[in-house]
Structure formats: C-alpha cells, structure tokens
Amino acid sequence: MLCQRRMRVVLALCLLLVLWQCFRAPTDGLGPFPWTPSLFDTPAAHCGASTNSSAWFRARYNMSMGPLLTGAAHELSSDVVQWWLTLQGPPRGGQLQAIIQQLFTVLRAPASSMWDTSRCRTCAVVGNSGRLKGSGHGLRIDAHDWVLRMNRAKIPGFELDVGMRTTHHFMYPESAVNLGPNVHLILIPFKPLDLWWLASAFSTGELTHTYVRVKQFIKADRNKVLILSPAFLKYIHDNWTQRHGRYPSTGFTALLFALHLCQQVSVFGFGADSEGNWHHYWEKNRWSGAFRRTRVHDADVEFSIINRLAAEGRILFYK
Ligand code: C5P
C-alpha cells in the first residue's frame, strides 16, 4: 500500500518535470535535459517576439550591411580590399574586381528572395563543437526553415544530435566538402585565390593547391552558390569581435549571416570542451586548443558575444 503511494508520488513528480520541460523557455539550454522535445516550443513560436534594442546591440548591428556579393558589378571599397588582402599570407591582389566579374559569368547572382523579410524565417546555425555529442538536438535543428552547417560537418551516424537537413553550407577551399542537391554552398573567401578556386572547382579543376592541397572539383548545385562579401567579414571584425583575433571564425560568420537574414536564430554546437579544446562532435580531440594556439580567431570573445546575444533575446543558444 505504502509502496503504491510512493510510486504514485514518483510518477506525479516525473509528470511535473516533463511538463516543466515542455513549457520552459529554451534560451539558456541549461536545464537538466540537454534537449527539450516540446510541441509548444517550435522555432516559429519565437518569431514574433519583439526585442528592444540595447545600446550594446545598436552599436554593433548594421542593418544595411549585406552579407553576400551580389553580382558582377559588386564594388568593394578600398579599405575593405586592403584589410582583406592581408588575411592569409602576403597581399596579392591581382585583379580582384576582374575575378569577381569572371566568377559571376559562371555563377548566378543571389535571388532577391534571400532578402525577403516579410515572413518569419527561422534558422538553425549548427557549429561543429563536440558539445553536440549526445545532445539529442537533431529534431529541433531540423524544424527550422534554414539549417546552416559548415566546413567538414558530418551527418551520417549523428542524426539524433545534429539533425539531417542542410540548406546552407559554409566553407572555404581548404575545408570544402561535396554537398547534396538543393544545398546552398556559401564560400567564405579569405584571399583572391579562394575565388579562383570556386570557379576552377566548378569548371576546369586547374587549381589544386592553396597553402595545402584542395579539392580539385566540387559536387554542389552551381545555381545555389553564394559568396560571402569581404565587406561583411570586415564588418564582423570591426563591429562585433572589435579586432580581436585576425578574422572571425566560420561559425561566428555563419551566425552573423543568420542574424542579418533570419527573423529567428537558434544556435547549436558552439563552445570548447571543459579544457578549452576546440573539439568536434565526430572525432576525438584532434585540434587541442586550436584557436588559442593559432590566434587566428578569438574564441573567448566570440563565445562571450554569443552569450550576450542570447541574454538579450536575439538568439536562442542551445549550449
Ligand atoms: O572547427 P570548425 O571551424 O570546422 O567548426 C565550425 C565552427 O564551429 C567554428 O568556426 C566555431 O565557430 C564553432 N566551434 C565551436 N566550438 C568547437 C568547435 C567549433 O564553437 N569546439
């Protein structure tokens, strides 16, 4: 009898816990369960939420800054070009404007629907952090309109934690992977050679080396290729990371891209392990403390900005 009563109390407590998980706001991701499979908490449910801009946000966010190169006639200002040419190796400009023009004879300019803000577009930015392992975030990630992944992100075998869908994949030549149909390849160019590589990988395959061996050809939908503007990279470096690190990480760049093109942004797979290692969810720590060693990016500054954006209700950060 006593035993039955105890069982009932335990069951009632479990039910309460499950209900609390269903209804709580997921902004901090710090609950007892890493993932909240709630029917009531769809990404779109956060779309209409009005957020008052803080002075901190207003000082950084520039609404008029477009993330992408828009076509053959896209002009980059000289201060952008000067900064951009120093990112990887000694400045070798070549005919940057000519390269861009040439590229857009091979590629299409981005569709104007990219900038359509009339509907609520929900976006999941999925970084490659080992923190995703065992997270069970897969379904939640896939519930977004856009799912943004990057570099060597892997899906097969990790679906429960990282989801199955990809709509946009950020890469640079040295991190390039083949993509499935209908996925937007977003090139983050760090040097003129990266633009050449893109044209080459879709045509002659003449470029096989940058500072390492790179993919000669890439399998991806040529009509869905987008190129991040060097001006957008500089904007992130100046306004957001405020010149900490040499330039922003792929993940932080993807997050800012989403902040500019999506009405609701959920962020998954960011953050080092407990020892500060830059780990990936699909492998054992190969890159111990990579960011700290190279000083290319400032992982701590980026992470604190992500936390601040979450605290201000600009993003949902699933830790
Ligand atoms: O390692 P990789 O650059 O491919 O990871 C993609 C992005 O995910 C990084 O640029 C970074 O922003 C984020 N990341 C992270 N914590 C990790 C690993 C990656 O925040 N442990």
Coordinates of C-alpha atoms and ligand atoms in Angstrom, one line a residue:
M1 CA 0.0 0.0 0.0
L2 CA 2.8 2.4 1.1
C3 CA 4.8 1.3 -1.8
Q4 CA 1.9 2.1 -4.3
R5 CA 1.5 5.5 -2.8
R6 CA 5.2 6.2 -3.2
M7 CA 5.1 5.0 -6.8
R8 CA 2.2 7.5 -7.4
V9 CA 4.2 10.3 -5.9
V10 CA 7.2 9.5 -8.0
L11 CA 5.1 9.3 -11.2
A12 CA 3.4 12.6 -10.4
L13 CA 6.9 14.2 -9.9
C14 CA 8.1 12.8 -13.2
L15 CA 5.0 14.1 -15.0
L16 CA 5.6 17.6 -13.4
L17 CA 9.2 17.5 -14.6
V18 CA 8.2 16.6 -18.1
L19 CA 5.6 19.3 -18.2
W20 CA 8.1 21.9 -17.0
Q21 CA 10.5 20.8 -19.7
C22 CA 7.7 21.3 -22.3
F23 CA 6.8 24.8 -21.3
R24 CA 10.1 26.4 -20.2
A25 CA 11.8 28.9 -22.5
P26 CA 14.9 27.2 -24.0
T27 CA 17.1 30.3 -24.2
D28 CA 19.7 29.1 -21.7
G29 CA 19.8 25.4 -22.6
L30 CA 20.9 24.8 -19.0
G31 CA 18.0 22.6 -17.9
P32 CA 18.6 19.1 -16.6
F33 CA 18.0 17.6 -20.0
P34 CA 20.1 18.8 -22.9
W35 CA 17.1 18.8 -25.3
T36 CA 13.5 19.8 -24.8
P37 CA 11.3 17.9 -27.2
S38 CA 8.4 20.3 -26.8
L39 CA 5.4 20.6 -29.1
F40 CA 4.7 24.1 -27.9
D41 CA 8.2 25.4 -28.4
T42 CA 8.7 25.4 -32.2
P43 CA 11.3 27.8 -33.6
A44 CA 8.5 29.8 -35.3
A45 CA 6.9 30.4 -31.8
H46 CA 9.8 32.8 -31.1
C47 CA 9.4 34.7 -34.3
G48 CA 7.1 37.4 -33.3
A49 CA 8.9 38.1 -30.1
S50 CA 9.7 41.8 -30.0
T51 CA 13.1 42.6 -28.7
N52 CA 14.1 46.1 -27.7
S53 CA 17.5 47.0 -29.0
S54 CA 20.1 47.6 -26.3
A55 CA 22.7 50.3 -26.8
W56 CA 25.2 47.4 -27.0
F57 CA 23.3 45.8 -29.9
R58 CA 22.7 49.1 -31.7
A59 CA 26.4 49.9 -31.5
R60 CA 27.3 46.7 -33.4
Y61 CA 24.4 45.7 -35.7
N62 CA 24.3 47.5 -39.0
M63 CA 21.1 46.6 -40.8
S64 CA 22.2 47.9 -44.1
M65 CA 25.2 45.6 -44.3
G66 CA 24.6 42.9 -46.9
P67 CA 26.3 39.5 -46.2
L68 CA 26.8 38.5 -49.9
L69 CA 28.5 39.5 -53.1
T70 CA 25.5 40.4 -55.2
G71 CA 26.9 40.1 -58.7
A72 CA 29.5 41.0 -61.3
A73 CA 29.1 44.7 -60.6
H74 CA 29.6 44.4 -56.8
E75 CA 32.2 47.0 -55.8
L76 CA 34.3 46.6 -52.7
S77 CA 35.7 49.7 -51.1
S78 CA 39.5 50.1 -50.9
D79 CA 39.7 49.8 -47.1
V80 CA 37.8 46.5 -47.3
V81 CA 40.1 45.2 -50.0
Q82 CA 43.2 46.4 -48.2
W83 CA 42.2 44.6 -45.0
W84 CA 41.0 41.5 -46.7
L85 CA 44.2 41.1 -48.7
T86 CA 46.2 40.7 -45.5
L87 CA 44.2 37.9 -44.0
Q88 CA 46.0 34.9 -45.4
G89 CA 49.6 35.4 -46.5
P90 CA 51.2 38.4 -48.1
P91 CA 48.9 40.7 -50.0
R92 CA 48.5 39.5 -53.6
G93 CA 45.6 41.5 -55.1
G94 CA 45.6 40.5 -58.7
Q95 CA 42.6 42.0 -60.4
L96 CA 40.1 41.4 -57.7
Q97 CA 37.2 43.1 -59.4
A98 CA 38.0 41.2 -62.6
I99 CA 37.9 37.9 -60.7
I100 CA 34.5 38.8 -59.2
Q101 CA 33.2 39.6 -62.7
Q102 CA 34.6 36.4 -64.1
L103 CA 33.0 34.4 -61.3
F104 CA 29.6 35.7 -62.0
T105 CA 29.8 34.5 -65.5
V106 CA 29.9 31.0 -64.0
L107 CA 27.6 31.7 -61.1
R108 CA 24.2 33.2 -60.6
A109 CA 23.6 36.3 -58.6
P110 CA 21.7 35.5 -55.3
A111 CA 17.9 35.5 -55.7
S112 CA 16.1 38.5 -54.2
S113 CA 14.0 36.2 -52.1
M114 CA 17.1 35.8 -49.8
W115 CA 16.4 39.3 -48.5
D116 CA 12.6 38.8 -48.1
T117 CA 11.8 39.8 -44.6
S118 CA 8.0 39.7 -45.0
R119 CA 7.8 36.2 -43.5
C120 CA 9.3 34.7 -40.4
R121 CA 12.3 32.8 -41.4
T122 CA 13.7 30.6 -38.7
C123 CA 17.3 29.5 -38.9
A124 CA 19.5 27.0 -37.0
V125 CA 23.2 27.7 -37.1
V126 CA 25.0 24.4 -36.4
G127 CA 28.6 24.8 -35.3
N128 CA 30.9 21.7 -35.1
S129 CA 31.5 21.7 -31.4
G130 CA 31.9 18.3 -29.6
R131 CA 29.2 19.7 -27.2
L132 CA 26.6 18.4 -29.8
K133 CA 27.5 14.8 -29.0
G134 CA 24.7 13.2 -27.0
S135 CA 22.7 16.4 -27.2
G136 CA 19.7 14.9 -28.9
H137 CA 19.1 18.3 -30.7
G138 CA 18.5 16.7 -34.1
L139 CA 14.7 17.1 -34.4
R140 CA 14.8 20.6 -33.1
I141 CA 17.5 21.6 -35.6
D142 CA 15.6 20.1 -38.5
A143 CA 12.4 22.0 -37.5
H144 CA 14.0 25.3 -38.7
D145 CA 13.4 26.8 -42.2
W146 CA 17.1 27.1 -42.8
V147 CA 19.7 24.8 -41.4
L148 CA 23.2 26.3 -41.7
R149 CA 26.2 24.0 -41.4
M150 CA 29.9 24.5 -42.1
N151 CA 33.3 23.1 -43.0
R152 CA 33.6 19.3 -42.5
A153 CA 30.3 18.9 -40.6
K154 CA 29.2 15.3 -40.7
I155 CA 25.6 14.0 -40.6
P156 CA 25.5 10.2 -41.2
G157 CA 25.6 8.5 -37.8
F158 CA 25.0 11.7 -35.9
E159 CA 21.4 12.5 -36.9
L160 CA 19.9 12.3 -33.4
D161 CA 22.3 15.0 -32.2
V162 CA 22.8 17.2 -35.3
G163 CA 19.7 16.6 -37.5
M164 CA 19.5 15.6 -41.1
R165 CA 18.7 18.7 -43.1
T166 CA 21.1 21.2 -44.6
T167 CA 20.0 24.3 -46.6
H168 CA 23.3 26.3 -46.5
H169 CA 26.8 25.0 -46.1
F170 CA 29.6 27.5 -45.3
M171 CA 33.1 26.6 -46.5
Y172 CA 36.4 27.8 -47.8
P173 CA 38.7 25.8 -50.2
E174 CA 40.7 24.1 -47.5
S175 CA 37.5 23.0 -45.7
A176 CA 35.4 22.1 -48.8
V177 CA 33.1 19.1 -48.9
N178 CA 30.7 17.8 -51.6
L179 CA 27.1 18.8 -51.0
G180 CA 23.7 17.2 -51.7
P181 CA 21.2 18.6 -54.1
N182 CA 19.4 21.9 -53.3
V183 CA 22.0 22.9 -50.7
H184 CA 23.5 26.4 -50.9
L185 CA 27.2 26.4 -50.9
I186 CA 28.4 29.6 -49.2
L187 CA 32.0 30.4 -49.9
I188 CA 33.8 32.5 -47.3
P189 CA 36.7 33.9 -49.3
F190 CA 39.8 34.8 -47.3
K191 CA 42.0 35.5 -50.3
P192 CA 41.7 36.1 -54.0
L193 CA 42.8 32.5 -54.7
D194 CA 39.6 31.3 -52.9
L195 CA 37.5 33.0 -55.6
W196 CA 39.7 31.4 -58.3
W197 CA 39.3 28.0 -56.6
L198 CA 35.5 28.3 -56.7
A199 CA 35.5 29.0 -60.5
S200 CA 38.0 26.2 -61.1
A201 CA 36.3 23.6 -58.9
F202 CA 33.1 24.1 -61.0
S203 CA 34.9 24.0 -64.3
T204 CA 38.5 23.1 -65.3
G205 CA 39.8 21.9 -62.0
E206 CA 43.1 23.6 -62.7
L207 CA 43.6 24.8 -59.1
T208 CA 44.6 22.0 -56.7
H209 CA 46.7 23.9 -54.1
T210 CA 46.3 26.9 -52.0
Y211 CA 48.5 26.7 -48.8
V212 CA 47.5 23.0 -48.8
R213 CA 46.1 20.6 -51.3
V214 CA 42.4 21.4 -52.0
K215 CA 39.6 19.7 -53.7
Q216 CA 40.0 19.8 -57.5
F217 CA 36.3 19.6 -58.2
I218 CA 33.3 20.1 -56.0
K219 CA 29.9 18.4 -56.3
A220 CA 27.3 21.0 -55.5
D221 CA 24.5 22.8 -57.2
R222 CA 26.2 25.6 -59.2
N223 CA 22.9 27.6 -59.3
K224 CA 22.9 27.7 -55.5
V225 CA 26.4 29.0 -54.9
L226 CA 26.7 32.2 -52.8
I227 CA 29.8 34.2 -51.9
L228 CA 30.2 36.0 -48.6
S229 CA 31.3 39.6 -49.1
P230 CA 34.7 40.5 -47.8
A231 CA 33.0 43.7 -46.6
F232 CA 30.7 41.6 -44.3
L233 CA 33.8 39.8 -42.9
K234 CA 35.3 43.2 -42.1
Y235 CA 32.1 44.4 -40.6
I236 CA 32.1 41.4 -38.2
H237 CA 35.8 42.0 -37.4
D238 CA 35.3 45.8 -36.8
N239 CA 31.8 45.9 -35.2
W240 CA 31.4 42.6 -33.4
T241 CA 34.7 41.0 -32.5
Q242 CA 36.2 44.5 -32.4
R243 CA 39.5 43.4 -34.0
H244 CA 40.1 40.6 -31.5
G245 CA 41.7 37.7 -33.5
R246 CA 42.7 38.2 -37.1
Y247 CA 39.3 37.5 -38.6
P248 CA 36.1 35.8 -37.4
S249 CA 35.6 32.1 -37.3
T250 CA 33.4 30.3 -39.8
G251 CA 30.8 29.6 -37.2
F252 CA 30.6 33.2 -35.9
T253 CA 30.4 34.4 -39.5
A254 CA 27.5 32.0 -40.2
L255 CA 25.8 33.2 -37.0
L256 CA 26.1 36.9 -38.1
F257 CA 24.8 35.9 -41.6
A258 CA 21.8 34.4 -39.9
L259 CA 21.3 37.4 -37.7
H260 CA 21.0 39.5 -40.8
L261 CA 18.8 37.2 -42.9
C262 CA 16.6 35.4 -40.4
Q263 CA 13.9 36.6 -38.1
Q264 CA 14.6 33.9 -35.5
V265 CA 18.1 32.4 -35.0
S266 CA 18.8 29.2 -32.9
V267 CA 22.5 28.4 -32.3
F268 CA 23.8 24.9 -31.7
G269 CA 27.3 23.3 -31.5
F270 CA 29.3 26.2 -30.2
G271 CA 31.9 26.1 -27.4
A272 CA 35.1 24.5 -26.4
D273 CA 35.3 21.5 -24.1
S274 CA 36.0 21.8 -20.3
E275 CA 39.7 22.1 -21.0
G276 CA 39.3 24.7 -23.7
N277 CA 39.9 22.4 -26.6
W278 CA 38.3 23.2 -29.9
H279 CA 36.7 19.7 -30.3
H280 CA 34.4 18.3 -33.0
Y281 CA 31.4 16.1 -32.4
W282 CA 32.5 13.4 -34.9
E283 CA 36.1 12.8 -33.6
K284 CA 38.3 12.7 -30.6
N285 CA 40.2 15.9 -29.9
R286 CA 42.5 16.3 -32.8
W287 CA 42.8 20.0 -32.6
S288 CA 43.7 20.6 -29.0
G289 CA 43.1 24.2 -28.1
A290 CA 43.4 25.0 -31.9
F291 CA 42.0 28.6 -31.7
R292 CA 44.2 29.6 -28.8
R293 CA 47.3 28.2 -30.5
T294 CA 46.9 29.9 -33.9
R295 CA 45.4 33.2 -32.6
V296 CA 43.6 33.4 -36.0
H297 CA 40.2 33.7 -34.2
D298 CA 39.4 34.8 -30.7
A299 CA 37.2 32.0 -29.4
D300 CA 36.6 33.6 -26.0
V301 CA 35.5 36.9 -27.4
E302 CA 33.2 35.2 -29.9
F303 CA 31.7 33.0 -27.2
S304 CA 31.0 35.9 -24.9
I305 CA 29.2 37.8 -27.8
I306 CA 27.1 34.7 -28.4
N307 CA 26.2 34.6 -24.8
R308 CA 25.3 38.3 -24.8
L309 CA 23.1 37.9 -27.9
A310 CA 21.3 35.1 -26.1
A311 CA 20.9 37.1 -22.9
E312 CA 19.4 40.0 -25.0
G313 CA 16.9 37.6 -26.7
R314 CA 18.5 38.0 -30.1
I315 CA 19.2 34.3 -30.5
L316 CA 18.3 31.0 -28.8
F317 CA 21.6 29.5 -27.7
Y318 CA 21.5 25.7 -27.0
K319 CA 24.6 25.0 -25.0
Ligands
C5P1 O1 36.2 23.5 -36.4 P1 35.4 24.2 -37.4 O2 35.9 25.5 -37.8 O3 35.0 23.4 -38.6 O4 34.0 24.5 -36.6 C1 33.0 25.3 -37.2 C2 32.6 26.4 -36.2 O5 32.0 25.9 -35.1 C3 33.8 27.2 -35.7 O6 34.2 28.1 -36.7 C4 33.3 27.7 -34.4 O7 32.7 28.9 -34.6 C5 32.4 26.6 -33.9 N1 33.0 25.7 -33.0 C6 32.9 26.0 -31.6 N2 33.4 25.1 -30.7 C7 34.1 24.0 -31.0 C8 34.2 23.7 -32.4 C9 33.7 24.6 -33.3 O8 32.3 27.0 -31.2 N3 34.5 23.2 -30.1

